[in-house]
Each structure stands twice: as structure tokens, then as C-alpha cells.
Coordinates of C-alpha atoms in Angstrom, one line a residue:
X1 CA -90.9 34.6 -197.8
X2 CA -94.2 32.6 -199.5
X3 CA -96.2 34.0 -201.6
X4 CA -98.7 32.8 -198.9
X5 CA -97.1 34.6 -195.8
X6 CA -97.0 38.1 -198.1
X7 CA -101.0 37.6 -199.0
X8 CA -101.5 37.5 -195.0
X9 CA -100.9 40.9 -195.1
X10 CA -101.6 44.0 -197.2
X11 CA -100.3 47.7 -197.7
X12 CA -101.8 50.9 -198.1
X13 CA -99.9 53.0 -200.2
X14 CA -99.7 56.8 -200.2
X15 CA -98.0 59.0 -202.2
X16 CA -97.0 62.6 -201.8
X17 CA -95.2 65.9 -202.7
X18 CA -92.3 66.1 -200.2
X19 CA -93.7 68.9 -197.7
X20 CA -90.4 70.5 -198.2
X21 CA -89.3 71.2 -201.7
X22 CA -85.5 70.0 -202.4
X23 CA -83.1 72.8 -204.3
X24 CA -82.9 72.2 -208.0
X25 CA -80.6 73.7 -210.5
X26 CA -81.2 76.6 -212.3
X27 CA -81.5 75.7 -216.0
X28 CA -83.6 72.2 -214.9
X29 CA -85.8 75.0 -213.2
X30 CA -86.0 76.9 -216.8
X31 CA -87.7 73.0 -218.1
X32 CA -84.3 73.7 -220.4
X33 CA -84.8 69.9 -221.1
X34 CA -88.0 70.2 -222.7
X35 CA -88.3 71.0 -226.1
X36 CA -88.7 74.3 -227.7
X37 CA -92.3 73.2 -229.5
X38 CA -93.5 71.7 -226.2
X39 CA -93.3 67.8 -228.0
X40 CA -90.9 66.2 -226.5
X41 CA -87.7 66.6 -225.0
X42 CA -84.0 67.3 -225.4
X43 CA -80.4 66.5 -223.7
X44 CA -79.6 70.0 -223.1
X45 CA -75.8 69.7 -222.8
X46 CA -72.6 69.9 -225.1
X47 CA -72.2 66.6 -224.3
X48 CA -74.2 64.9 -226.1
X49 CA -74.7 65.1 -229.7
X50 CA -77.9 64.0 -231.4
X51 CA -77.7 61.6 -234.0
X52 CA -81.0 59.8 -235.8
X53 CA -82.3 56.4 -236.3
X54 CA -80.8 55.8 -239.4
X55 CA -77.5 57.8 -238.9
X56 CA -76.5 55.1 -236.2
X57 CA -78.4 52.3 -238.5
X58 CA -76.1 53.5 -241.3
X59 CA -72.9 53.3 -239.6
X60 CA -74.0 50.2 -237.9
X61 CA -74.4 48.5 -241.2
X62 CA -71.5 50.2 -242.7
X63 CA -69.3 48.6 -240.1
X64 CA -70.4 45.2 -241.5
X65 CA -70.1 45.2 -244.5
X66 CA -66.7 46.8 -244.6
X67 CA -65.7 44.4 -241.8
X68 CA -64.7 46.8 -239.0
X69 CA -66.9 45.3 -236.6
X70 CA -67.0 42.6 -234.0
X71 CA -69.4 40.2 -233.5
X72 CA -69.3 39.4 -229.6
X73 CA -69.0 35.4 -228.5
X74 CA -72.0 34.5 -226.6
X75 CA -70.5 30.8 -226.5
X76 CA -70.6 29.7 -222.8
X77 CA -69.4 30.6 -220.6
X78 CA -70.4 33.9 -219.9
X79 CA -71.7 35.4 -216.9
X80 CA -72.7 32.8 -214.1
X81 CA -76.2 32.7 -213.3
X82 CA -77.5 31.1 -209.6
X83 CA -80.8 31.3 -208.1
X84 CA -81.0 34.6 -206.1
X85 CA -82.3 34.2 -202.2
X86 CA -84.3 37.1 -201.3
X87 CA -84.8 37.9 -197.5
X88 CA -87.5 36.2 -195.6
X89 CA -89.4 38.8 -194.2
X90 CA -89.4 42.6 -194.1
X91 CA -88.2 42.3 -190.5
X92 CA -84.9 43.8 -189.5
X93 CA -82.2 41.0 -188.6
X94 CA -81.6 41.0 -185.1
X95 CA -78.2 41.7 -183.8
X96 CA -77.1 43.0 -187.0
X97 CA -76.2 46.5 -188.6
X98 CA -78.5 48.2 -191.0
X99 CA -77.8 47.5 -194.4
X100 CA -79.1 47.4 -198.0
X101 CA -79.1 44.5 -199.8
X102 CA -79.2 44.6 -203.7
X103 CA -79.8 41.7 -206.0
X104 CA -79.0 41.6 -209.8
X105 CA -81.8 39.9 -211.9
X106 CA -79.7 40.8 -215.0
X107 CA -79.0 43.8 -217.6
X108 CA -80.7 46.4 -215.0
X109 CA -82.7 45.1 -213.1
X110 CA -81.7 45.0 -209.6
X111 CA -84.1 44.2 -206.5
X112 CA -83.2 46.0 -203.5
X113 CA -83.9 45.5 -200.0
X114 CA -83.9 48.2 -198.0
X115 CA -83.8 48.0 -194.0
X116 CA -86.9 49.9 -193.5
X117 CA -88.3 46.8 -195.3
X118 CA -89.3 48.8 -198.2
X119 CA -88.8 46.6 -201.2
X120 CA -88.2 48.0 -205.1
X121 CA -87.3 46.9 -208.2
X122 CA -85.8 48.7 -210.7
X123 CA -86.1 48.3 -214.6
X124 CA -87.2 44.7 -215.1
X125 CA -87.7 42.8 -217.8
X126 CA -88.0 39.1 -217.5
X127 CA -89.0 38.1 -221.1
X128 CA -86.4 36.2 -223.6
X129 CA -86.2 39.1 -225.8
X130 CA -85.9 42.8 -225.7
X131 CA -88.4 43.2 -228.4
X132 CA -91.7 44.2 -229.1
X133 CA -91.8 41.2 -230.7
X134 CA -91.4 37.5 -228.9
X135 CA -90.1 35.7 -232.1
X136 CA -87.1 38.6 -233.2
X137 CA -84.8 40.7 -231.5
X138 CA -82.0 40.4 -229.1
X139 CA -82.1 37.1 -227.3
X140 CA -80.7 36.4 -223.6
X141 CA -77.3 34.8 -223.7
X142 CA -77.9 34.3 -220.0
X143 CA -80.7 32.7 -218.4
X144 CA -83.3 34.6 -216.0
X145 CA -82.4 34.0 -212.8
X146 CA -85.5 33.3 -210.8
X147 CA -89.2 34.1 -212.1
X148 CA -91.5 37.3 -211.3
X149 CA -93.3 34.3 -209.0
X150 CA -90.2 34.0 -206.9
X151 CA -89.8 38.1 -205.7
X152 CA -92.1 37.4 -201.9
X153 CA -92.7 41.4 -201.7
X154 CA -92.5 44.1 -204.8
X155 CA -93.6 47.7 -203.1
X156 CA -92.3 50.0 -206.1
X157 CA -91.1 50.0 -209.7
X158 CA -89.2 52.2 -210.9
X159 CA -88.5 52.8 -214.7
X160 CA -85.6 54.8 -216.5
X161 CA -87.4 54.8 -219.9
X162 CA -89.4 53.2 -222.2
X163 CA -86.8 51.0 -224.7
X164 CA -87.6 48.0 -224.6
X165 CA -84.2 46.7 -222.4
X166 CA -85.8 48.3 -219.8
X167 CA -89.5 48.8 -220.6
X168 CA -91.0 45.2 -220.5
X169 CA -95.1 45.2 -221.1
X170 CA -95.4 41.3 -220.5
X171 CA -93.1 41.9 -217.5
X172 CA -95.4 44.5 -216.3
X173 CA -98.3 42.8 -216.4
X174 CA -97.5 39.9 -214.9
X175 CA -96.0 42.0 -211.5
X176 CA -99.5 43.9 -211.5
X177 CA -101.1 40.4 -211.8
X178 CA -98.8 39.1 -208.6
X179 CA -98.6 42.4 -206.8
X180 CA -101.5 44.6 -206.9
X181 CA -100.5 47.2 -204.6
X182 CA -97.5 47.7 -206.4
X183 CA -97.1 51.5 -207.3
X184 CA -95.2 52.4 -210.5
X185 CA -92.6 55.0 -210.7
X186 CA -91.3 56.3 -214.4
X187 CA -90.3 59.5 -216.2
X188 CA -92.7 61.9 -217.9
X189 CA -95.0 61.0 -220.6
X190 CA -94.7 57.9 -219.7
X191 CA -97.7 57.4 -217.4
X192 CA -100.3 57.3 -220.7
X193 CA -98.2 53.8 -221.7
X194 CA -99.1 52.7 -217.8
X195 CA -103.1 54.1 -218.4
X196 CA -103.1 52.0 -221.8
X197 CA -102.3 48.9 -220.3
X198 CA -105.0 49.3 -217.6
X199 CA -102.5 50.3 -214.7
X200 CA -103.6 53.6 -212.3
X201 CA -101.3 53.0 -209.4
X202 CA -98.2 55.0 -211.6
X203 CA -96.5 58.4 -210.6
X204 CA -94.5 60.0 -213.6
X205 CA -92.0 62.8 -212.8
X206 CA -89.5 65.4 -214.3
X207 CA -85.9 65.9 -213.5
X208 CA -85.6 66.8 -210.3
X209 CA -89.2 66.2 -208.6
X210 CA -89.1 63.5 -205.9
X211 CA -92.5 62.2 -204.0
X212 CA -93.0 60.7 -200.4
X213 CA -94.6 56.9 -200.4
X214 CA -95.8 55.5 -197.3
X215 CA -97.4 52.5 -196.2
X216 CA -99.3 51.3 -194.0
X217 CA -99.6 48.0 -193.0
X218 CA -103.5 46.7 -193.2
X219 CA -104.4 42.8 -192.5
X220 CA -106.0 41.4 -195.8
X221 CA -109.9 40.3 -195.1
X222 CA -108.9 36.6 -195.3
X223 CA -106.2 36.0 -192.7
X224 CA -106.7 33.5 -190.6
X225 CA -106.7 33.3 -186.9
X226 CA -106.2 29.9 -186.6
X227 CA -103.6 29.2 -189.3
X228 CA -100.3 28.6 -188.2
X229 CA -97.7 31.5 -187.1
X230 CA -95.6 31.3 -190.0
X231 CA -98.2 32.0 -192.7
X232 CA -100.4 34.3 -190.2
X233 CA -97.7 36.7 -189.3
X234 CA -95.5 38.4 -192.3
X235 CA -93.0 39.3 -189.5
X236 CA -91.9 35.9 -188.4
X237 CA -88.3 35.1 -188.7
X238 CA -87.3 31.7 -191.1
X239 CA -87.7 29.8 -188.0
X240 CA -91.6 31.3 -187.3
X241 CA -90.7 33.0 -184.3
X242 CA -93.5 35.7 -183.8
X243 CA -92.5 39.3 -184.2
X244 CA -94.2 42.4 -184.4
X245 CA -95.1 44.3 -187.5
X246 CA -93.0 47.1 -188.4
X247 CA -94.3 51.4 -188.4
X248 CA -95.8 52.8 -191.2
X249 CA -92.4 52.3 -193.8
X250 CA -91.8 55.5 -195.6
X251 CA -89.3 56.0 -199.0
X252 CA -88.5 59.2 -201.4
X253 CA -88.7 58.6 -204.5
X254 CA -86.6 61.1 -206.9
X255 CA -86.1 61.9 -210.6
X256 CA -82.9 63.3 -211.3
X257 CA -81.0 63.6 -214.9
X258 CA -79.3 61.2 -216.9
X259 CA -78.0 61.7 -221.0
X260 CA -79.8 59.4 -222.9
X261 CA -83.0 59.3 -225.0
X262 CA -86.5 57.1 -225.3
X263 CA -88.4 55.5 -228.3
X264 CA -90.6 52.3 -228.6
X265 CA -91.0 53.1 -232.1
X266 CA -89.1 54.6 -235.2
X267 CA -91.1 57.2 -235.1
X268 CA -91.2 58.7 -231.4
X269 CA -88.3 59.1 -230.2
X270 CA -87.7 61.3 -227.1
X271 CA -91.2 61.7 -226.8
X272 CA -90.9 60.9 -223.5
X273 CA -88.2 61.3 -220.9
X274 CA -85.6 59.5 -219.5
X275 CA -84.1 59.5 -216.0
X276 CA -82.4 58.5 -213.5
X277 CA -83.3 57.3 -209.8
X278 CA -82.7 58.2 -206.1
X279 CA -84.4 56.2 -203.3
X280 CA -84.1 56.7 -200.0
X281 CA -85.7 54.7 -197.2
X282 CA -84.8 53.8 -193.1
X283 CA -81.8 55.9 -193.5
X284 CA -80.1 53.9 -197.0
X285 CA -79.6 56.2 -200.2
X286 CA -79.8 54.5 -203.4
X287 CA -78.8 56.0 -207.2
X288 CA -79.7 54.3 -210.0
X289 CA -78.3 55.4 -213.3
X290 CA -80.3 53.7 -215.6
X291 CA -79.4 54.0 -219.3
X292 CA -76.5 57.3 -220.1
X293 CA -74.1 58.5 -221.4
X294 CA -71.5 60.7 -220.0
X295 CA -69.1 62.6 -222.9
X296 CA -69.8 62.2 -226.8
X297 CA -67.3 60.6 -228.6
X298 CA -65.5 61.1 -232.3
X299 CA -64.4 58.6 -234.2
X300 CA -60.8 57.3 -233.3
X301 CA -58.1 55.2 -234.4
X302 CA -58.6 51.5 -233.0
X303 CA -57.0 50.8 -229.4
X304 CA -56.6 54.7 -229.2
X305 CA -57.8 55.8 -225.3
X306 CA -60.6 58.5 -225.7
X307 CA -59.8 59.5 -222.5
X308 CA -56.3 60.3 -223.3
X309 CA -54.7 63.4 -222.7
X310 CA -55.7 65.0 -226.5
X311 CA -59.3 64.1 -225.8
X312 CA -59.4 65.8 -222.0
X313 CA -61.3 68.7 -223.0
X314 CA -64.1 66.5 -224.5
X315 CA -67.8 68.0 -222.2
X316 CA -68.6 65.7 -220.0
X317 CA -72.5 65.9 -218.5
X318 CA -72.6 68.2 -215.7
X319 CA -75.9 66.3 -214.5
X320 CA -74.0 63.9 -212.3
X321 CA -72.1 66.2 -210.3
X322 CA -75.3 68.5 -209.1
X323 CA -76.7 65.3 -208.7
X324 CA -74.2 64.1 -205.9
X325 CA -73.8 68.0 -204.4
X326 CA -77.8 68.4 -204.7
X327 CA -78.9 64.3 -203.8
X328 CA -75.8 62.6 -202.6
X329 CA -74.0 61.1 -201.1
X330 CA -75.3 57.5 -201.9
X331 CA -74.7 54.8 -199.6
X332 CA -74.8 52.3 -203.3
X333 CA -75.0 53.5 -207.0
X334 CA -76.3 51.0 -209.9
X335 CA -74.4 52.5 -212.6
X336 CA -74.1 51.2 -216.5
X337 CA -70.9 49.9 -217.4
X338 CA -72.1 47.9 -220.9
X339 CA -73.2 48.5 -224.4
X340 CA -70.9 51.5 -225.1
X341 CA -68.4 50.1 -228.7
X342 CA -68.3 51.8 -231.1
X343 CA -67.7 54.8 -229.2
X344 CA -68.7 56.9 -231.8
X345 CA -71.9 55.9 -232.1
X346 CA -72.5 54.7 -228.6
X347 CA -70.9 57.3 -226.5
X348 CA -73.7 59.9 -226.6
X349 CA -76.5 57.3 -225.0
X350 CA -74.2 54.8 -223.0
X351 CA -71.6 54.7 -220.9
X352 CA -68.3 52.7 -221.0
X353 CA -66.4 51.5 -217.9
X354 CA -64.2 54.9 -217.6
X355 CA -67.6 57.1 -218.1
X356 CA -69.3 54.6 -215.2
X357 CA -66.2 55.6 -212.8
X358 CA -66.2 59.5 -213.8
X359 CA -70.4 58.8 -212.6
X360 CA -69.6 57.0 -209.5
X361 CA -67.3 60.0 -208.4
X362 CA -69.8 62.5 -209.6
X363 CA -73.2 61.2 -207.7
X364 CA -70.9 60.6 -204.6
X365 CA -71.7 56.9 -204.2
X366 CA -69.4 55.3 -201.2
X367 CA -70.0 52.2 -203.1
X368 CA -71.6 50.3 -207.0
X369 CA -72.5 47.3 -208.7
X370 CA -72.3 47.6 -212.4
X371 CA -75.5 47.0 -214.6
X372 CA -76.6 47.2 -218.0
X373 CA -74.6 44.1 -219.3
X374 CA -74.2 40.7 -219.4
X375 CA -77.8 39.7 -221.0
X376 CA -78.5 40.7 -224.5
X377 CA -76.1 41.8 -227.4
X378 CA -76.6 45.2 -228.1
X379 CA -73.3 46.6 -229.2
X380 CA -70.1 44.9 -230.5
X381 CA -68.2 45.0 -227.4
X382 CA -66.9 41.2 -226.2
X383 CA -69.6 40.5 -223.3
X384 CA -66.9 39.8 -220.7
X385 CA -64.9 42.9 -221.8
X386 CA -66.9 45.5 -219.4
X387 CA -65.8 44.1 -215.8
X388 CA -62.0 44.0 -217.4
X389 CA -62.2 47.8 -218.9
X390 CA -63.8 48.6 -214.9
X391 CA -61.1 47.1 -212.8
X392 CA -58.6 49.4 -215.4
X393 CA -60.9 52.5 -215.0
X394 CA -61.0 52.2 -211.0
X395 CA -56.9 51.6 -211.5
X396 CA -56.6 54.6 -213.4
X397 CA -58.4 57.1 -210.3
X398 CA -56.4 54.9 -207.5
X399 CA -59.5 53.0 -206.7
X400 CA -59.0 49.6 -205.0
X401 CA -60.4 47.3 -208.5
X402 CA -62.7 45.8 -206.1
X403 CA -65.0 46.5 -203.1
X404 CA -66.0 49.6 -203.9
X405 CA -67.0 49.4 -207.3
X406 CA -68.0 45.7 -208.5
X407 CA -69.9 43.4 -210.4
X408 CA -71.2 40.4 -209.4
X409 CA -73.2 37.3 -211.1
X410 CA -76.5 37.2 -211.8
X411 CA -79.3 36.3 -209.1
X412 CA -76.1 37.0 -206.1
X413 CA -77.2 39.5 -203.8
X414 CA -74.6 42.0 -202.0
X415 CA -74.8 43.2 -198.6
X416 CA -74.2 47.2 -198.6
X417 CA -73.5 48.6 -195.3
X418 CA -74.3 51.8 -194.3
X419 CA -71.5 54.2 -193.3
X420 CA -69.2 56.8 -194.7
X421 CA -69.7 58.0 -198.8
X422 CA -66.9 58.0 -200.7
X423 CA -66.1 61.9 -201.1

């Protein structure tokens, strides 16, 4: 759809507590997440072990110099990059089952479709770098996809946290700019980076909370009576056929756990929370894990499986599993499957392809795309290695290696129909 056809028509957004509050655990109840001094906050589990900026600088460095780690080959090929097609209207097909449709824009960012017509995008940044900085930092070894320009309708952002991977400010702006109706989602604390940057239309939430968003379809002052169908009525099909505008389209929004932590300095970290997502709208159930970890880690022998049977009584995050017996099931989960070597440093923050399965399982998803790869270097892990080390994971659990969990290039778009979760 043209940018011309969306601007026909605008949308009043509401947003609201759910009328009937949804059951939360116990300890996420007790704020155990927050920290003790009320500055901050904490991952509350034996999973995760905290290390500092310059604990993980110093073994980063340390692995350099003494030549133990790998420097990944960005050389192409790498991941193939097309121009993504987006749907041309918010419409329902005709004659077709209801179903989601999710397209990867790279790292994690996906854009999903839902069949209410309610459109969101999750964790976007579209800049070169992931850097406060526009001259140093991690540089894209695959191309953007499309342009901020090219997404017709953008009704919700939602944001995991505030590194810069996932936290874009020139990104930002430039979808405020485009889509002023947008409304932002992200976890709390973060709403003052929002409020800095001259953005009000932003919701932040704890663990746990979720909000109603509704909205209302209201013709813009200058639509034109006389202009042709196809740019005077949103709802036409790609051949202009006339069709009426849709209800009021209505989504929940939810906050729910993930093991990670937040910084956009050296010198605020886990000031503010991080999160994962649920969305659910016109009867699809979306999960969107973000950035996390799932099991810390100790150092081990190279080649030696950490999920062998000495390391089976290594905590895993409870979070995941009261997340798909207190949310799920999930008709599609967007679950991190990158940035995880070495292990021993990585583990506590980021998942590797066997932690991504052990999640899938957990949130009850019938079905996942992987994210958080393929764009920037951030660990040492070879950047084709993570689709090989999922097809093995899925193996291992007597999962088919693909169709229920897969990747797919960046910009392609995958139709998720809606039936049966896998239990």
C-alpha cells in the first residue's frame, strides 16, 4: 500500500488496562525483579550470573591476545537479502484462512501482520551501525532490506530494551516523522528516553502488565471525494476494488520476562528493564523474545556440549515456562538464536540455538522464526553457524529441522497459520 492510500485515512488510538486482570506469578507479584535500593533492577534467578562491564571486556580482550578467539568471516556470502513485499491493505484476503504474516527486516526486527489488520514492528533499527555513534561500532555485513519509507502502515512499536541493537534513536525518529499515530510500547524506565526525544504517544510496563489498544478508524481532513478509488479508500484490494473499512481493530499488548540486562552507557546499566513481548490481535498470539539468555554457562573445554549430560543440572530460567502456562500458547514465537560464543561470557544475556529450542518449548509456540543474527558482529561465533547449531538443537528434541522452527532471509515474509500450538 502507498504511502498515499494510508494518509487517506487515520487512526484513533486508545490504550487501556485490560478490564480483567491476567494471573501473574507470585515472586513477579513481590517486584522480586526490582532492586533492593529501588534503582534499578535485577535478574532474579540462579540462572543468571551477573558479571560487569569490564569483567566481560577483560575476557573479551584476553581471548585476543592469547589467540583463543575467532574472528567471524563477513566475506560474502552471507545471509541473502531481497526486498520484503508487505500486504496491500489491512483488508482480510478473501477466500483465504486467517493467518499472521511476519517479515524479517534483520537482527530483530520483524514486522508483523496480523489478520485483524493490526500492524507492529518489533525492535527496529535501520541505521548502518549499532552505535551511539554513526562513524564507529558494529557495522551491517547485510544490507537493510527496504527503508522506514517502504512499511505502508506501522500501528505499534514495541521495544525489548534500550542497547543499542535494538534501541535505534535515528530509527525512531524517523517512524514518528512517517507515522504519527504510531504508539510506542517498551519496558520500564524507559518512557523518560521516549519524553527526551519529544515522543508522548509511549506506554512502558513491568513484567507481567499487558494494556488493551484500540483503534478507530477516522477519515483524515484532506481526503478527497473525487480522487480515484484506489488512493480514496485504504480498503481497496491491489486491483482498487472497493471494500468496506474494517471494526474498531483491537490488540493486547503484554510484558512478560526475559534474562538479560539494559545499558546505553558504561555507567547505567540495568537502570532500566528489559522484556519480552506477547501480542495478540483478531484471534493470532505472538511471543517475542527479544534479547535472553536462558542457563549461565562455565567455562568448558572447546567442542565440549554444555548441554551434556554433566552439565544437566545447570538452572535454567523458569520465566519461559510461566510464560507459556500463564500467556501461551503462541500461534509464532520470534525467539534469538545468535550472538551467544563464548558461552562463558555470553550465556547469561543470550541465547544459543539449544537455549532458543528449550524457549520455544517453554512459551508453547506451535511455531518460530529465529532473530537476533545475521546483521552485525557481536560475538565470535561464524555468522552462518546459528541456523546449523538450530537444525541440530530441533534434532536433538525429535523436532522436524524445519517447518516448525526456521529462519529465513532477510526482507522474506512467512505465512503463519492459525491452528493447533505445539504442546
Amino acid at each position: 500500500m502507498s504511502s498515499s492510500i494510508t494518509s487517506a485515512l487515520a487512526y484513533a488510538t486508545t490504550v487501556s488496562t485490560p478490564a480483567i486482570a491476567s494471573s501473574i506469578p507470585e515472586e513477579a507479584a513481590k517486584k522480586v525483579h526490582h532492586a533492593k535500593d529501588g534503582k534499578g533492577f535485577i535478574n532474579p534467578w540462579a540462572s543468571y550470573r551477573e558479571m560487569s562491564v569490564s569483567q566481560i571486556l577483560r575476557g573479551l580482550i584476553w581471548r585476543h591476545l592469547s589467540g583463543k578467539a575467532n574472528n567471524p568471516d563477513t566475506t560474502p556470502p552471507t545471509v541473502n537479502v531481497r526486498k520484503p513485499e508487505f500486504l496491500p491493505s489491512r483488508q482480510p484476503r478473501e477466500q483465504q484462512a486467517p493467518s499472521l504474516r511476519a517479515t524479517w527486516l534483520g537482527h530483530a526486527c520483524f514486522y508483523v501482520e496480523f489478520p485483524s489488520g493490526f500492524r507492529v514492528l518489533f525492535d527496529p533499527v535501520f541505521t548502518a551501525r549499532c552505535s551511539p555513534f554513526s562513524f564507529f561500532g558494529p557495522k551491517r555485513y547485510t544490507d537493510v532490506p527496504c527503508q522506514i519509507e517502504d512499511i505502508p502502515t506501522i500501528d505499534a512499536v514495541v521495544i525489548s530494551h534500550n542497547h543499542y541493537d535494538h534501541l535505534s534513536h535515528p530509527t525512531i525518529m524517523k517512524i514518528k516523522e512517517l507515522h504519527p499515530n504510531v504508539h510506542f510500547f517498551a519496558p520500564l524506565g524507559n518512557k523518560k528516553w521516549f519524553l527526551d526525544c519529544g515522543i508522548t504517544n509511549v506506554t512502558e510496563l513491568d513484567w507481567w502488565e499487558s494494556r488493551d489498544i484500540s483503534l478507530s478508524a477516522v477519515p483524515s481532513k484532506d481526503q478527497s471525494t473525487t480522487a480515484k478509488p484506489a488512493v480514496t479508500n485504504p480498503f481497496s484490494d491491489s486491483q482498487g476494488t472497493s471494500a468496506p473499512p474494517p471494526s474498531d481493530i483491537k490488540a493486547t499488548v503484554g510484558c512478560l520476562p526475559c534474562q538479560h540486562t539494559s545499558a546505553r552507557t558504561p555507567f547505567d546499566k540495568a537502570h532500566t528493564l528489559w522484556c519480552s513481548w506477547s501480542v495478540e490481535s483478531g484471534g493470532a498470539r505472538v511471543y517475542f523474545g527479544g534479547d535472553t539468555g536462558y542457563r549461565t554457562v562455565p567455562e568448558l573445554p572447546k567442542h565440549e556440549d554444555d548441554y551434556g549430560h554433566e552439565h544437566a543440572d545447570l538452572p535454567h530460567c523458569p520465566a519461559f515456562k510461566q510464560i507459556g502456562e500463564l500467556r501461551g500458547p503462541f500461534d509464532l514465537g520470534l525467539i534469538p538464536i545468535g550472538a551467544y560464543e563464548p558461552r562463558y561470557i555470553m550465556s547469561p544475556m543470550h541465547a544459543d540455538p539449544a537455549d532458543a529450542v528449550n524457549i520455544f518449548r517453554d512459551t508453547k509456540c506451535r511455531s518460530a522464526l529465529g532473530i537476533h543474527w545475521g546483521t552485525w558482529v557481536l560475538t565470535e561465533e561464524d555468522v552462518l553457524e546459528p541456523p546449523r547449531r538450530l537444525r541440530k538443537a530441533l534434532a536433538s528434541h525429535n523436532l522436524p529441522e524445519t517447518g516448525v522452527f526456521d529462519v529465513c532471509e532477510i526482507g522474506e515474509s512467512r505465512e503463519i497459520s492459525l491452528g493447533k500450538v505445539n504442546s
